[in-house]
Amino acid sequence: MSYVTFDCTQFISFDSDNEADVAASLKEFEVTNHFKVLPKDEILPNKLEHLRHFLHSSVFEIVNQEFIGEFDEWLVREEVPVDILSFSRNIQLFMQNKHVQNATVILVRYANDQKNEDRIFVGEFHKEHILEGLYHASCFGNAGNIVVLKMKSND
C-alpha cells in the first residue's frame, strides 16, 4: 500500500544562462495567479527527489494548493476555466524569455511514496498549444496523477 508523499502543486524547470533574469519573470505567477514561487533551495528535498528524472538545472515550485482543483472544473475542452487560461498565458510569456531553454511544466495532483504506483503522463507541446497539454491534467484528459509537459521551442 502506498501513501501520498505530497500533493496539489506545480513546478517549472528549465535550463538558463541567466537564472536571475528568468526568476524575476516568474513573479508574474504571484501577481496574476496568486501563486507563491519557491526557488529550488526552498523546495522540500523529497519533492525534488521524486521528480528528478524530469528536472533541469533550474527548478521553481509554483505553489497554490487550490489550483489543481481547477482541472476538475474543466468539463469541455473549449471552455477553459479562467485560472487555467491565466496560468497558460503566464507559461507562454515565461517561454518568451530568451534565457529559457528546455522548459518543463509539471502538475502534481498527488505523488505516491512508491514511485512505481504513480501514473505519469509525459508529452511535448509547443507553447502555443499549452492548453492541449494542460487538458491532460483535467479529469476528462485523465492522464495520470502527475502530468509532465515538455515545452518545445519554435526554433
CSV table of C-alpha atoms in Angstrom, one decimal:
chain,number,residue,atom,x,y,z
A,1,MET,CA,0.0,0.0,0.0
A,2,SER,CA,1.3,3.4,-1.0
A,3,TYR,CA,0.9,6.7,0.8
A,4,VAL,CA,0.8,10.2,-0.7
A,5,THR,CA,4.1,11.9,-0.1
A,6,PHE,CA,3.0,15.4,-1.4
A,7,ASP,CA,0.1,16.7,-3.5
A,8,CYS,CA,-1.6,19.7,-5.2
A,9,THR,CA,1.4,21.6,-6.5
A,10,GLN,CA,3.1,22.7,-9.7
A,11,PHE,CA,6.7,23.0,-10.9
A,12,ILE,CA,8.5,24.7,-13.7
A,13,SER,CA,12.0,23.5,-14.6
A,14,PHE,CA,14.4,24.7,-17.3
A,15,ASP,CA,18.0,25.4,-18.2
A,16,SER,CA,19.2,29.0,-18.4
A,17,ASP,CA,22.3,31.1,-18.9
A,18,ASN,CA,20.8,33.8,-16.6
A,19,GLU,CA,18.7,32.4,-13.8
A,20,ALA,CA,18.3,35.7,-12.0
A,21,ASP,CA,16.6,37.3,-15.1
A,22,VAL,CA,14.4,34.2,-15.5
A,23,ALA,CA,13.5,34.0,-11.8
A,24,ALA,CA,12.3,37.7,-12.0
A,25,SER,CA,9.9,36.8,-14.8
A,26,LEU,CA,8.3,34.1,-12.7
A,27,LYS,CA,7.0,36.8,-10.3
A,28,GLU,CA,4.1,37.2,-12.7
A,29,PHE,CA,2.6,34.0,-11.4
A,30,GLU,CA,2.4,35.6,-7.9
A,31,VAL,CA,0.8,38.7,-9.3
A,32,THR,CA,-1.8,37.3,-11.6
A,33,ASN,CA,-2.4,33.8,-10.3
A,34,HIS,CA,-1.8,34.2,-6.6
A,35,PHE,CA,0.9,31.5,-6.6
A,36,LYS,CA,3.8,31.5,-4.3
A,37,VAL,CA,7.0,30.9,-6.3
A,38,LEU,CA,9.7,29.0,-4.4
A,39,PRO,CA,13.3,28.7,-5.7
A,40,LYS,CA,15.0,25.3,-5.6
A,41,ASP,CA,16.6,25.8,-2.2
A,42,GLU,CA,13.2,26.3,-0.6
A,43,ILE,CA,11.6,23.2,-2.2
A,44,LEU,CA,11.3,20.1,0.1
A,45,PRO,CA,14.0,17.6,-0.9
A,46,ASN,CA,11.5,14.7,-1.2
A,47,LYS,CA,9.7,16.6,-4.0
A,48,LEU,CA,13.0,17.2,-5.9
A,49,GLU,CA,14.0,13.6,-5.5
A,50,HIS,CA,10.6,12.3,-6.6
A,51,LEU,CA,10.6,14.3,-9.8
A,52,ARG,CA,14.3,14.3,-10.5
A,53,HIS,CA,14.0,12.5,-13.9
A,54,PHE,CA,12.0,15.4,-15.2
A,55,LEU,CA,14.0,18.3,-13.8
A,56,HIS,CA,16.5,20.6,-15.4
A,57,SER,CA,19.2,22.7,-13.8
A,58,SER,CA,16.7,25.4,-12.5
A,59,VAL,CA,13.6,24.4,-10.7
A,60,PHE,CA,10.8,26.5,-9.1
A,61,GLU,CA,7.8,25.3,-7.3
A,62,ILE,CA,4.7,27.3,-8.1
A,63,VAL,CA,2.5,26.8,-5.0
A,64,ASN,CA,-1.2,27.2,-4.9
A,65,GLN,CA,-3.0,24.2,-3.2
A,66,GLU,CA,-6.3,25.1,-4.8
A,67,PHE,CA,-5.1,25.4,-8.4
A,68,ILE,CA,-5.1,21.7,-9.3
A,69,GLY,CA,-8.8,21.6,-8.4
A,70,GLU,CA,-9.5,23.9,-11.3
A,71,PHE,CA,-8.8,21.0,-13.6
A,72,ASP,CA,-11.8,19.2,-12.1
A,73,GLU,CA,-14.0,22.0,-13.4
A,74,TRP,CA,-12.6,21.7,-16.9
A,75,LEU,CA,-15.5,19.8,-18.4
A,76,VAL,CA,-15.4,20.8,-22.0
A,77,ARG,CA,-12.1,21.2,-23.8
A,78,GLU,CA,-13.0,24.5,-25.4
A,79,GLU,CA,-14.3,26.0,-22.1
A,80,VAL,CA,-11.1,26.6,-20.2
A,81,PRO,CA,-11.5,27.8,-16.6
A,82,VAL,CA,-10.2,31.4,-16.2
A,83,ASP,CA,-7.4,30.4,-13.7
A,84,ILE,CA,-6.1,27.8,-16.1
A,85,LEU,CA,-6.2,30.2,-19.0
A,86,SER,CA,-4.3,32.8,-17.0
A,87,PHE,CA,-1.7,30.1,-15.9
A,88,SER,CA,-1.3,29.1,-19.6
A,89,ARG,CA,-0.7,32.7,-20.7
A,90,ASN,CA,1.9,33.1,-17.9
A,91,ILE,CA,3.7,30.0,-19.2
A,92,GLN,CA,3.6,31.4,-22.7
A,93,LEU,CA,5.1,34.7,-21.5
A,94,PHE,CA,7.7,32.9,-19.5
A,95,MET,CA,8.7,30.9,-22.5
A,96,GLN,CA,9.4,34.1,-24.5
A,97,ASN,CA,12.3,34.9,-22.1
A,98,LYS,CA,15.4,34.5,-24.3
A,99,HIS,CA,17.3,32.9,-21.4
A,100,VAL,CA,14.9,29.9,-21.0
A,101,GLN,CA,15.7,26.6,-22.7
A,102,ASN,CA,14.3,23.1,-22.2
A,103,ALA,CA,11.4,24.2,-20.1
A,104,THR,CA,9.2,21.6,-18.4
A,105,VAL,CA,5.9,22.2,-16.6
A,106,ILE,CA,4.9,19.6,-14.0
A,107,LEU,CA,1.5,19.4,-12.4
A,108,VAL,CA,1.2,17.1,-9.4
A,109,ARG,CA,-2.3,16.0,-8.3
A,110,TYR,CA,-0.5,13.7,-5.8
A,111,ALA,CA,2.7,11.8,-5.6
A,112,ASN,CA,2.9,8.3,-4.1
A,113,ASP,CA,5.7,7.4,-1.8
A,114,GLN,CA,6.1,4.3,-4.0
A,115,LYS,CA,7.0,6.0,-7.3
A,116,ASN,CA,6.1,2.9,-9.4
A,117,GLU,CA,2.5,3.4,-8.4
A,118,ASP,CA,2.4,6.9,-9.9
A,119,ARG,CA,0.6,7.3,-13.2
A,120,ILE,CA,2.7,9.8,-15.1
A,121,PHE,CA,1.8,11.4,-18.4
A,122,VAL,CA,4.7,12.9,-20.4
A,123,GLY,CA,4.0,15.0,-23.5
A,124,GLU,CA,5.7,17.5,-25.7
A,125,PHE,CA,3.9,20.7,-26.7
A,126,HIS,CA,4.7,24.0,-28.3
A,127,LYS,CA,3.9,27.0,-26.1
A,128,GLU,CA,1.1,28.0,-28.4
A,129,HIS,CA,-0.6,24.6,-27.7
A,130,ILE,CA,0.0,24.5,-23.9
A,131,LEU,CA,-3.8,24.3,-23.3
A,132,GLU,CA,-3.8,21.0,-25.2
A,133,GLY,CA,-1.1,19.8,-22.8
A,134,LEU,CA,-2.8,21.2,-19.7
A,135,TYR,CA,-6.1,19.4,-20.7
A,136,HIS,CA,-4.3,16.1,-19.9
A,137,ALA,CA,-4.5,17.1,-16.2
A,138,SER,CA,-8.2,17.5,-16.3
A,139,CYS,CA,-10.5,14.8,-15.1
A,140,PHE,CA,-11.5,14.2,-18.7
A,141,GLY,CA,-8.0,14.2,-20.0
A,142,ASN,CA,-7.3,11.8,-17.1
A,143,ALA,CA,-3.7,11.3,-18.0
A,144,GLY,CA,-2.4,10.5,-14.5
A,145,ASN,CA,-1.7,11.9,-11.1
A,146,ILE,CA,1.5,13.6,-12.4
A,147,VAL,CA,1.4,15.5,-15.7
A,148,VAL,CA,4.8,16.5,-17.3
A,149,LEU,CA,4.7,18.9,-20.2
A,150,LYS,CA,7.9,19.4,-22.1
A,151,MET,CA,7.7,22.7,-23.8
A,152,LYS,CA,9.1,22.7,-27.4
A,153,SER,CA,10.6,25.9,-28.8
A,154,ASN,CA,9.7,27.1,-32.3
A,155,ASP,CA,13.4,27.3,-33.3
